Short mmCIF file of C-alpha atoms in Angstrom, two decimals:
data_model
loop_
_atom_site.label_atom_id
_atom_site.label_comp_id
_atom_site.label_asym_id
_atom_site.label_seq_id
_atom_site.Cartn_x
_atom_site.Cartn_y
_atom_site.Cartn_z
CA UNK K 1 129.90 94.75 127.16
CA UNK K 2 126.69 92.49 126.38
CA UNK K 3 125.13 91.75 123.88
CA UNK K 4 121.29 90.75 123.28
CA UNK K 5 119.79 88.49 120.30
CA UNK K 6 115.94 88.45 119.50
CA UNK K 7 116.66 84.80 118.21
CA UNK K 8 112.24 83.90 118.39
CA UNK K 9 112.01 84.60 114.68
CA UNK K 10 109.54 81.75 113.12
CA UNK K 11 110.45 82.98 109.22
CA UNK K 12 106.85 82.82 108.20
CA UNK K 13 107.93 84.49 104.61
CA UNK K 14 111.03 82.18 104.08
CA UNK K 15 109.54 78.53 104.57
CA UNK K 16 110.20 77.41 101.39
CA UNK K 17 114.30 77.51 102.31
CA UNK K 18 113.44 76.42 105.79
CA UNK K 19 109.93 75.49 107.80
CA UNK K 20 111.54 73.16 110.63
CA UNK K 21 114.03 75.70 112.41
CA UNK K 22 113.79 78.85 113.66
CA UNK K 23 115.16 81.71 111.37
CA UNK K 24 117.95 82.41 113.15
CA UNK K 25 119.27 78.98 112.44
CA UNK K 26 118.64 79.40 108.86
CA UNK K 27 122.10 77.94 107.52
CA UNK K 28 124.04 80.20 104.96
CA UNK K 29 126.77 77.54 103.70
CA UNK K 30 126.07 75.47 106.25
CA UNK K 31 126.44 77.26 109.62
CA UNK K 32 123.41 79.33 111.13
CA UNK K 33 122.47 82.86 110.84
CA UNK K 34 123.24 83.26 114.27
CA UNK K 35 126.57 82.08 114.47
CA UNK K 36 128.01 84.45 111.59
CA UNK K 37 126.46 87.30 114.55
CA UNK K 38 128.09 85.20 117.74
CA UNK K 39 131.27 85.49 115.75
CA UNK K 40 131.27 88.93 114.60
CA UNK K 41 130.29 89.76 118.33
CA UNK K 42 133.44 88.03 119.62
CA UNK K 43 135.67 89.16 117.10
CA UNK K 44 134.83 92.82 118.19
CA UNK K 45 135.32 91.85 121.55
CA UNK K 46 131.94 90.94 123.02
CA UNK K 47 131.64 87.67 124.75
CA UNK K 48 128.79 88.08 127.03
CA UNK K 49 125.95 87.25 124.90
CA UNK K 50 121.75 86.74 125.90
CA UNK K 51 119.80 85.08 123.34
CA UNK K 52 115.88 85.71 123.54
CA UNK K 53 113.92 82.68 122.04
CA UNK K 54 110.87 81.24 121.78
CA UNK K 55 109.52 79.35 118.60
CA UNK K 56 111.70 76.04 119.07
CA UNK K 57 113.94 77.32 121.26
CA UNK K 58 115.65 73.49 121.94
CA UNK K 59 117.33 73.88 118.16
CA UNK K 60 119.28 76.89 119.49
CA UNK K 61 120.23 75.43 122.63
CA UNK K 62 121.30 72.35 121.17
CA UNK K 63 123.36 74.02 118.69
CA UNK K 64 125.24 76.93 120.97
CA UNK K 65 124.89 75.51 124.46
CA UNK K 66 126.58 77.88 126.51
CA UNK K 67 128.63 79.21 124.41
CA UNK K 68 132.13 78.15 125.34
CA UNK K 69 132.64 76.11 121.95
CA UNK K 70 132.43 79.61 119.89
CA UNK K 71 134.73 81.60 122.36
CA UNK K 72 131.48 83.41 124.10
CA UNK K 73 129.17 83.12 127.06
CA UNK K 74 125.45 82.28 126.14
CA UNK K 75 122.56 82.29 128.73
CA UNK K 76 119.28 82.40 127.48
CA UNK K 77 115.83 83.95 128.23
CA UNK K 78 112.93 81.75 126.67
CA UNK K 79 109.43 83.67 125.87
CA UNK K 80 106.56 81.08 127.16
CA UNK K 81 104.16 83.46 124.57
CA UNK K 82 105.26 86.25 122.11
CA UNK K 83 106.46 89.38 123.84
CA UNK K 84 107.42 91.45 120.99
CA UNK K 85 110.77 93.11 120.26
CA UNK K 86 111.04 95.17 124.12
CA UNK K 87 108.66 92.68 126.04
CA UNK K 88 111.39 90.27 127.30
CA UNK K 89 114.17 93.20 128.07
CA UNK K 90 111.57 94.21 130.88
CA UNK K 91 112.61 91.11 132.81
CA UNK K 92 116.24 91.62 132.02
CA UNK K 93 116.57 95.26 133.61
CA UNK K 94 118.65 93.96 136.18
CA UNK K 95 121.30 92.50 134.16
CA UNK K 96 121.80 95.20 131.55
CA UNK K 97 122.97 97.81 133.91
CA UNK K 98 125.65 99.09 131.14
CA UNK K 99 124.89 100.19 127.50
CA UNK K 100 124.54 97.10 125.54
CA UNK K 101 123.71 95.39 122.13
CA UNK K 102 120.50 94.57 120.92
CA UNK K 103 120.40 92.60 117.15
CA UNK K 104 117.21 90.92 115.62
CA UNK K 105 118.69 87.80 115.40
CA UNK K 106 117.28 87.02 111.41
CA UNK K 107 120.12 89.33 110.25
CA UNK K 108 123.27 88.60 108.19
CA UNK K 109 125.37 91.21 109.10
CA UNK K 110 129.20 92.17 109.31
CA UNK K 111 129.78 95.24 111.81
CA UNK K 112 132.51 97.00 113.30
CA UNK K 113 130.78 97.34 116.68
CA UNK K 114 133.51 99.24 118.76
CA UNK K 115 133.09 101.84 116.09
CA UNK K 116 129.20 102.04 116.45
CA UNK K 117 129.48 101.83 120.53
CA UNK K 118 132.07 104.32 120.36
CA UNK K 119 129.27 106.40 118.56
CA UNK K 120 126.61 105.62 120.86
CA UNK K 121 128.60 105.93 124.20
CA UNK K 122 129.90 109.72 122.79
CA UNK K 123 127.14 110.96 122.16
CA UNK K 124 125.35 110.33 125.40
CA UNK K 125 122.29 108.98 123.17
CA UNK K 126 119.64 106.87 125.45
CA UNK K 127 119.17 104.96 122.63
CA UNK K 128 121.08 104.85 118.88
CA UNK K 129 119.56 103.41 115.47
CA UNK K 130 121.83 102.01 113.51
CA UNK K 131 120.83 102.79 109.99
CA UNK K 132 122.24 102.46 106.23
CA UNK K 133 120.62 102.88 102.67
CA UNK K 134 119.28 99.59 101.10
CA UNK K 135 118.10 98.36 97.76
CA UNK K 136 114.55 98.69 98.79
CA UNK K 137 113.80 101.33 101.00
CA UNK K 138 110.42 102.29 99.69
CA UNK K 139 108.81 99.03 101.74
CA UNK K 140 111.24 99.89 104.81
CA UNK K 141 110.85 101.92 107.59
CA UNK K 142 112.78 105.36 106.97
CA UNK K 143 114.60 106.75 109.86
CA UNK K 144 114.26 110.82 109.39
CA UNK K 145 116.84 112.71 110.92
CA UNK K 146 118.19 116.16 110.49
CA UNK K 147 120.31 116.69 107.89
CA UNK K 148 120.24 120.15 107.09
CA UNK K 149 123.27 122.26 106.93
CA UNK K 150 123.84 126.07 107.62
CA UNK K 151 126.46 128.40 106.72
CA UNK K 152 127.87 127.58 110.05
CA UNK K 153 128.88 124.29 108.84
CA UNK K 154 131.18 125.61 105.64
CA UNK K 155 133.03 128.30 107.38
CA UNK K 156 136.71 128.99 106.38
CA UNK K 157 138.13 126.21 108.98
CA UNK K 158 135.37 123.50 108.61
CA UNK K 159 135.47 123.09 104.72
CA UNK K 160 137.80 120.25 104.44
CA UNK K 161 141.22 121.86 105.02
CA UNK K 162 141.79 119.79 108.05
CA UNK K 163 139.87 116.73 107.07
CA UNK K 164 142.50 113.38 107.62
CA UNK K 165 142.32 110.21 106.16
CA UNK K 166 144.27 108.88 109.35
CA UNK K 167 140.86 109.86 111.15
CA UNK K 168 139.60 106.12 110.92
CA UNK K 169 136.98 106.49 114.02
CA UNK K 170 135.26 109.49 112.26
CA UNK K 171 131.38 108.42 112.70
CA UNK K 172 128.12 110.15 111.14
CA UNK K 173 125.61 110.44 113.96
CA UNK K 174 122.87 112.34 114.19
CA UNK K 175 119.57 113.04 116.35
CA UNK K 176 116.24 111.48 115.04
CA UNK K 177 113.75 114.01 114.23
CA UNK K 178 110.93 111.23 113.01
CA UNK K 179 110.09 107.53 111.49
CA UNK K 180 108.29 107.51 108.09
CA UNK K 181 106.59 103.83 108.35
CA UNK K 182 106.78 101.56 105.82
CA UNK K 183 103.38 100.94 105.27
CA UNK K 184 102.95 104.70 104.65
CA UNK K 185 101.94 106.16 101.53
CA UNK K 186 104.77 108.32 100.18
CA UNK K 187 103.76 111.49 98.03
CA UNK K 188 107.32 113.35 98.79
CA UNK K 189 111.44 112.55 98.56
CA UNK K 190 113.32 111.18 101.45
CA UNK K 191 116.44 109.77 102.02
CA UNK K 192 117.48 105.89 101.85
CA UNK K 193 118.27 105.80 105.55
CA UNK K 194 116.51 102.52 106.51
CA UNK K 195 116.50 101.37 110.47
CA UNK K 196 118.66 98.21 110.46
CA UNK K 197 117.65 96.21 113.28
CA UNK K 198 120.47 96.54 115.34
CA UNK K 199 120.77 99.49 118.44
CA UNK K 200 122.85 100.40 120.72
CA UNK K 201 120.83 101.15 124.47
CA UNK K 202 121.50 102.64 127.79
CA UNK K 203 119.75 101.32 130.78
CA UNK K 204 118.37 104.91 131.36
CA UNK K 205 116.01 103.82 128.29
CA UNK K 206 114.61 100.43 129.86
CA UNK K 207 112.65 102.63 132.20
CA UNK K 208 110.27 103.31 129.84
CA UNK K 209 109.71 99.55 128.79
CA UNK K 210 106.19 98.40 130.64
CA UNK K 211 105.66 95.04 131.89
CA UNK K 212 103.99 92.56 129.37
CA UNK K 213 101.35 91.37 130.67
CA UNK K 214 99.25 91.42 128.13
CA UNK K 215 100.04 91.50 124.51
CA UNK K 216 103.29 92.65 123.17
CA UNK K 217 105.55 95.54 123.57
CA UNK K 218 107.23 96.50 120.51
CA UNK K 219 110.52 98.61 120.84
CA UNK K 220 110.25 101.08 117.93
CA UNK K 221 106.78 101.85 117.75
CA UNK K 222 106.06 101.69 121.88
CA UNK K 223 109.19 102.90 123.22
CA UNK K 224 111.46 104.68 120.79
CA UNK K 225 109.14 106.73 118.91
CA UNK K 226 108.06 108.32 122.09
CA UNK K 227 111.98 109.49 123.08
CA UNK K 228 112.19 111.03 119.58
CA UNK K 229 111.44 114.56 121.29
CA UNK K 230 113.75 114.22 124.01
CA UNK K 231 116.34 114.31 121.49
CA UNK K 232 118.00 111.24 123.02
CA UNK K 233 117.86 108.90 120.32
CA UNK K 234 120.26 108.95 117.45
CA UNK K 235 120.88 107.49 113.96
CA UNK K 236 124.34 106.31 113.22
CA UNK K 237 124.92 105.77 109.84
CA UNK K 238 126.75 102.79 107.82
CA UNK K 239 127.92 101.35 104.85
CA UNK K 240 128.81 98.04 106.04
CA UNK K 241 126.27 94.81 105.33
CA UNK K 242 123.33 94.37 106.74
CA UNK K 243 121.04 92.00 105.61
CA UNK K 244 117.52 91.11 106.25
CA UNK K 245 116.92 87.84 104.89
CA UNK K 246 113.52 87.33 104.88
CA UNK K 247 112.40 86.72 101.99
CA UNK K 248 113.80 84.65 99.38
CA UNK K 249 115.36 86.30 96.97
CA UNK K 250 116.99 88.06 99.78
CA UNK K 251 118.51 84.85 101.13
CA UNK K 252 120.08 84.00 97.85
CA UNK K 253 121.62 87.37 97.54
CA UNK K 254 123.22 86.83 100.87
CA UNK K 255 124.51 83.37 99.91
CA UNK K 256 126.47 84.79 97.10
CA UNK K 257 128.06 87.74 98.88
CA UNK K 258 129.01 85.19 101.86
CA UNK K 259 130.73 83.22 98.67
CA UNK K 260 132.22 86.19 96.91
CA UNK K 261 133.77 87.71 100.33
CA UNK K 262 131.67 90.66 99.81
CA UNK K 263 129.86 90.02 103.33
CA UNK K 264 133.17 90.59 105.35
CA UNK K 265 134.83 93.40 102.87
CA UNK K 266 132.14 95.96 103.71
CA UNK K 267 133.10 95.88 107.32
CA UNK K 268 134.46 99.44 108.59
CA UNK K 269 137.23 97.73 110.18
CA UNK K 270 138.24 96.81 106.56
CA UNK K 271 139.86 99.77 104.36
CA UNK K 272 137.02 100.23 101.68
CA UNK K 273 137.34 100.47 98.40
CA UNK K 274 135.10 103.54 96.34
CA UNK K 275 133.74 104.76 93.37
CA UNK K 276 133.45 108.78 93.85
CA UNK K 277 130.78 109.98 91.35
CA UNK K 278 129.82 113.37 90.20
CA UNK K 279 126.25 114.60 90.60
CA UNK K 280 125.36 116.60 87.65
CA UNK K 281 125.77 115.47 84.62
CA UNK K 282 126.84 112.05 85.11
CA UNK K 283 124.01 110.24 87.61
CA UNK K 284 121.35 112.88 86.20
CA UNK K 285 120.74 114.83 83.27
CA UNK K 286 122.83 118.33 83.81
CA UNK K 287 120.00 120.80 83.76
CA UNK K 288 122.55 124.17 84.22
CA UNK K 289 122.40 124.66 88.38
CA UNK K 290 119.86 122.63 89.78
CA UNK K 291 118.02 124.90 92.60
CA UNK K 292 114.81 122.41 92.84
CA UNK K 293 114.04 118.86 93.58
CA UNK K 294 111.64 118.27 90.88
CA UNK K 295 114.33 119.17 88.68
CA UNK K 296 116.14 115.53 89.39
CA UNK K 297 116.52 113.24 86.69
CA UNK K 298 118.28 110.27 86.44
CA UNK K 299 120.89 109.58 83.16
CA UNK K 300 119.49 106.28 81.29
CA UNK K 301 121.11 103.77 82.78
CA UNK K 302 122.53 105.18 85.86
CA UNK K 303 120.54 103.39 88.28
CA UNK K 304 121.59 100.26 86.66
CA UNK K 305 125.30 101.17 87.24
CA UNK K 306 124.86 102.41 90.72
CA UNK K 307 123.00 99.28 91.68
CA UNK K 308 126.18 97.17 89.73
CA UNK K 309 128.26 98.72 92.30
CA UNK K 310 125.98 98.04 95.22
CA UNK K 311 126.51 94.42 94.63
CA UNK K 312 130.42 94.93 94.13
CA UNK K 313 133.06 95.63 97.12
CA UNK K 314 132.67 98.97 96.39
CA UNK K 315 130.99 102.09 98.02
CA UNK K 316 129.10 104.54 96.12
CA UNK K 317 130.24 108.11 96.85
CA UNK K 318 128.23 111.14 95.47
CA UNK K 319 131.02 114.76 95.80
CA UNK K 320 129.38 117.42 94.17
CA UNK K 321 130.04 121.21 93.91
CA UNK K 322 126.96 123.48 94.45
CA UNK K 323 127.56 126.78 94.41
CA UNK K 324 124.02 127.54 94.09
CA UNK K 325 124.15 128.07 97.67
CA UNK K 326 126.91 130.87 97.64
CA UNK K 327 125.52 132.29 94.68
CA UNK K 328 122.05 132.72 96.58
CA UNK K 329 120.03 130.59 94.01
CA UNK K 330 119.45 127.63 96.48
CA UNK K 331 119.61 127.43 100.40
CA UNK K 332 120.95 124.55 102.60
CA UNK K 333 117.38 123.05 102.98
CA UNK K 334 116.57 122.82 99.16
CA UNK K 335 120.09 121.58 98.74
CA UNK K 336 118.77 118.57 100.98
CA UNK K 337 115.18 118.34 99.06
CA UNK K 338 117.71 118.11 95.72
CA UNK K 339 119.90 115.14 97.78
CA UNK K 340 116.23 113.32 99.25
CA UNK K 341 114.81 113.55 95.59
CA UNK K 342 118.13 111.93 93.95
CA UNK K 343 118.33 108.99 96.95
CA UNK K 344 114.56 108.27 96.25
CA UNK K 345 115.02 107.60 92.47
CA UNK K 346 117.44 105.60 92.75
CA UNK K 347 115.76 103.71 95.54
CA UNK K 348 112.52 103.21 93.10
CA UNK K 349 115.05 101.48 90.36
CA UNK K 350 116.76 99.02 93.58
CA UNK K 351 119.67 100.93 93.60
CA UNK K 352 121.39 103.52 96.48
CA UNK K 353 124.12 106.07 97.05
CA UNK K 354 126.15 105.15 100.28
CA UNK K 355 126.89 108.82 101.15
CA UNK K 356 126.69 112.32 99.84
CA UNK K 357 129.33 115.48 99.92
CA UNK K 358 128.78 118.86 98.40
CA UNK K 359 130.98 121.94 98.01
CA UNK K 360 128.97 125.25 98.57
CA UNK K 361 131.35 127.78 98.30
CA UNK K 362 131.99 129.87 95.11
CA UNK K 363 134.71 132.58 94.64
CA UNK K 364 132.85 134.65 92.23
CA UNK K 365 131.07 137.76 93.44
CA UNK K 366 128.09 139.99 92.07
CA UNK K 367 125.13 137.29 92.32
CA UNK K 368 121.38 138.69 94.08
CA UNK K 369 121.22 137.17 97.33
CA UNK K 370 124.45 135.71 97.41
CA UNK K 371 126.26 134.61 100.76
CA UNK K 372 129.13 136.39 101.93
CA UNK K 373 130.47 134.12 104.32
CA UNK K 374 130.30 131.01 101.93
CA UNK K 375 132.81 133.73 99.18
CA UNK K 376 136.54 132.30 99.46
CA UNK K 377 138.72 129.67 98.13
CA UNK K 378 138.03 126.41 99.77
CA UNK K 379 140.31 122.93 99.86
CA UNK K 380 136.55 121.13 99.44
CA UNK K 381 135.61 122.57 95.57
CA UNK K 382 136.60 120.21 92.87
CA UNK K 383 139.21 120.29 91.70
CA UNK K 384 140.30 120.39 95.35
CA UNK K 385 140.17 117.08 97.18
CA UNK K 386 138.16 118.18 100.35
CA UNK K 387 135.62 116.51 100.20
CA UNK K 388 137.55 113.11 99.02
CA UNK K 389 139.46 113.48 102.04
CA UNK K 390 135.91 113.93 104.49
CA UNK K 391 134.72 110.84 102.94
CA UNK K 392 138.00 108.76 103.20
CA UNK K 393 138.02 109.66 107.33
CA UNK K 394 134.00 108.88 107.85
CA UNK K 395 134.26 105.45 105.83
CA UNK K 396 137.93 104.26 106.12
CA UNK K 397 138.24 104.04 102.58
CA UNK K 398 141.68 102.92 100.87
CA UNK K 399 142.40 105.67 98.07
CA UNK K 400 144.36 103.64 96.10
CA UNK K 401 142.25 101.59 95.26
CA UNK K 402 139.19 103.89 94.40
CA UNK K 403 138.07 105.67 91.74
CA UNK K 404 136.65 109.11 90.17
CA UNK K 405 133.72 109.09 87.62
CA UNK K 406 132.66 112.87 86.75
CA UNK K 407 131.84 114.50 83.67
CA UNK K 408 134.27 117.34 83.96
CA UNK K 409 137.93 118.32 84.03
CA UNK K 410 137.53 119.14 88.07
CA UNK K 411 136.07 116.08 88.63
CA UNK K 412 139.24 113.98 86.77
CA UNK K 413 141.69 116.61 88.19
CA UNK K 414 140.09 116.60 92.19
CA UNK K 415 140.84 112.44 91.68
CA UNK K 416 144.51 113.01 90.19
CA UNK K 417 145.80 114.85 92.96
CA UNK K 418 145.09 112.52 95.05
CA UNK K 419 146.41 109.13 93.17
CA UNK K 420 142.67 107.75 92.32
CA UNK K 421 142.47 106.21 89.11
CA UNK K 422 139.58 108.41 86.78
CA UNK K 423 137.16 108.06 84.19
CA UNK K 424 135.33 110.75 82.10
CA UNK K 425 131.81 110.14 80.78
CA UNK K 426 130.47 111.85 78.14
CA UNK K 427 127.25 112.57 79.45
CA UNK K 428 127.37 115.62 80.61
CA UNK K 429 128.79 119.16 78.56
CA UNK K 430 132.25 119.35 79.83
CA UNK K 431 133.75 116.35 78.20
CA UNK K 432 131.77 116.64 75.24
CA UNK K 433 134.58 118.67 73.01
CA UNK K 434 136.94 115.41 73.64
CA UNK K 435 139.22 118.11 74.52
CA UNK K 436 140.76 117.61 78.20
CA UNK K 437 142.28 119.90 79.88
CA UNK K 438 143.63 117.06 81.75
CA UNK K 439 143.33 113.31 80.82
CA UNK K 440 141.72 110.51 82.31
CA UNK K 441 142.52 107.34 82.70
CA UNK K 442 139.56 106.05 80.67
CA UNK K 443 136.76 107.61 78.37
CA UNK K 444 133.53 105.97 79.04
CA UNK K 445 130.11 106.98 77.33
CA UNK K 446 128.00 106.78 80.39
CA UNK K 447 128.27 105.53 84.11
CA UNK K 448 126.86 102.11 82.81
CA UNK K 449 130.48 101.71 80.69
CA UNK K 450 132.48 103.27 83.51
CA UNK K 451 131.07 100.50 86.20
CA UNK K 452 132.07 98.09 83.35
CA UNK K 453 135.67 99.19 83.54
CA UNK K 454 136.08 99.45 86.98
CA UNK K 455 134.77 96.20 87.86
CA UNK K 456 136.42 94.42 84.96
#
């Protein structure tokens, strides 16, 4: 497999930490940008690596050669003028003949790329995004796919019962429906899925990439955007760390998780540690069953603690049992207006969830509108660990060292049967009484004092 690096960068907003070099060479503790990428490439296996360059191209040659000294083989394809992010790949057609990498080469990332390859070779995508929540998605481009569910999705033998944590290649990949630009002015609630700058393409999709001859050809807006509605381009979603450094504040951020190990943890080909969080009652204010977006409203200081753990080695898991959607109260598209509206409050206070899981099954019969086929016991409601156990397969996650924060004896009990260490807030009604049907392992007033715990 190859790989291809957009390493032309000049860093115009990050002079003040570097104006001489290109921003690819940008040292983090001494060693370039780039290199933390050549190595992650080889350690997952890919050695034959292209770098693109351009703005003082001679300090990346210098530095890498051609290659052998990091275990890799470099060759390199110099722009004589600015060609965008797809102009040079026109003149490389005839070496990319397989599916291949393509990173923008100012990133500080750790990736498990035979996962996302895996994911991209599977699903016969022509071209696949790879895409993850950040801390400030409301300046990033948002990739839109579709995330709706139907009753389809929660029958009897799909609700968890045969969900593995042995499953460690379980991937979340989905077809891209639309890009919401970052310059855009945002009146409505999406969800914190931000494109990365890394992708995954077939050489079915350099067809479509036109000559440069003049100007520049740019690969989301000129080529990608216009497969959207061939369904052939996919989103795969990730935890792991990806960085843009470009500003910064964003470069010192980096710098300390390269020094507190956090930069290598959140790789998928690490077990992850997690912090599984109730919905209702402990991230926002428990408003009886929540059927409408606008109903969404964060706890004081949850975004604070959910932005804490952002910054820790640990995920942030949202498992949450709706049965509005048995009951008939909600369907499976407000359900996902509810979800867009939570990710985009925390994403205005710099903070995200790293995945979401709801239960929408509910025993209890006699409701107006309710749905039949959602009516039977499930392994995914809390206190059953369904939905623990869907989230341990799709991000590798090590249960023994994670944790359950809920407001509710189902949400203490659902972590207890499966060894996860629990606290109890008091925010919501459940816990309240102080009188637990089961006990916790701590009693904590709010998610801000939980976080405290857990990372103490």
């Amino acid at each position: 497999m190859k790989a291809v690096i957009m390493a032309g960068g000049h860093g115009t907003r990050i002079r003040s930490v570097a104006s001489d070099i290109p921003k690819p060479m940008i040292p983090v503790l001494g060693k370039p940008i780039l290199e933390y990428q050549i190595e992650n490439l080889r350690r997952c296996g890919i050695k034959d690596i292209k770098l693109i360059t351009g703005y003082l191209s001679e300090c990346i040659i210098e530095h890498f050669g051609d290659g052998s000294r990091f275990g890799v083989k470099i060759s390199y394809f110099n722009e004589d003028r600015p060609m965008g992010t797809a102009g040079a790949l026109y003149y490389l057609k005839k070496e990319l003949d397989e599916s291949f990498l393509l990173l923008m080469g100012d990133l500080m990332l750790s990736v498990d790329f035979e996962r996302f390859m895996s994911c991209h070779n599977e699903s016969g995508a022509d071209v696949t995004l790879f895409v993850h929540p950040n801390s400030h998605p409301y300046d990033s481009d948002i990739i839109v796919t579709d995330e709706v569910k139907n009753v389809n999705d929660f029958t009897e033998d799909k609700c968890g019962i045969n969900a593995s944590i042995s499953d460690e290649k379980a991937v979340l990949s989905r077809p891209v429906t639309g890009f919401i630009s970052k310059k855009a002015e945002r009146t409505f609630f999406y969800h914190n899925q931000v494109n990365s700058g890394i992708y995954a393409i077939s050489p079915k999709a350099l067809d479509s990439i036109p000559e440069p001859i003049e100007g520049k050809v740019d690969l989301d807006k000129d080529i990608i955007h216009k497969m959207i509605d061939k369904g052939s381009v996919y989103a795969y979603s990730s935890s792991e760390y990806v960085k843009d450094m470009g500003t910064p504040e964003r470069y010192d951020e980096v710098t300390r998780a390269v020094e507190s190990g956090l930069y290598e943890k959140r790789n998928l080909s690490n077990r992850q540690k997690c912090v599984f969080m109730d919905r209702d009652g402990t991230l926002n204010v428990e408003k009886g069953f929540i059927n409408a977006p606008e109903a969404i409203e964060l706890l004081p200081k949850a975004a604070e603690a959910v932005r804490t753990l952002n910054s820790s080695e640990y995920l942030a898991l949202v498992i949450t049992n709706q049965p509005v959607v048995a009951r008939g109260e909600a369907d499976f598209e407000s359900l996902d207006e509810i979800q867009k509206a939570l990710d985009t409050r925390f994403g205005e206070c710099g903070a995200y969830i790293d995945g979401a899981y709801f239960c929408p099954h509910h025993t209890d019969s006699g409701f107006d509108g309710e749905v039949r086929e959602l009516k039977f016991k499930c392994s995914c409601r809390k206190p059953e660990p369904g939905m623990i156990l869907k989230a341990a397969a799709e991000h590798n996650i090590d249960l023994k060292g994670s944790w359950v924060i809920g407001d509710s004896t189902a949400d203490i009990l659902c972590g207890q049967k499966l060894g996860l260490r629990t606290i109890g807030v008091l925010t919501g009604n459940a816990l309240k009484d102080g009188k637990y049907d089961v006990h916790p392992d701590f009693i904590a007033a709010d998610m801000e004092e939980a976080v405290n715990i857990i990372l103490s």
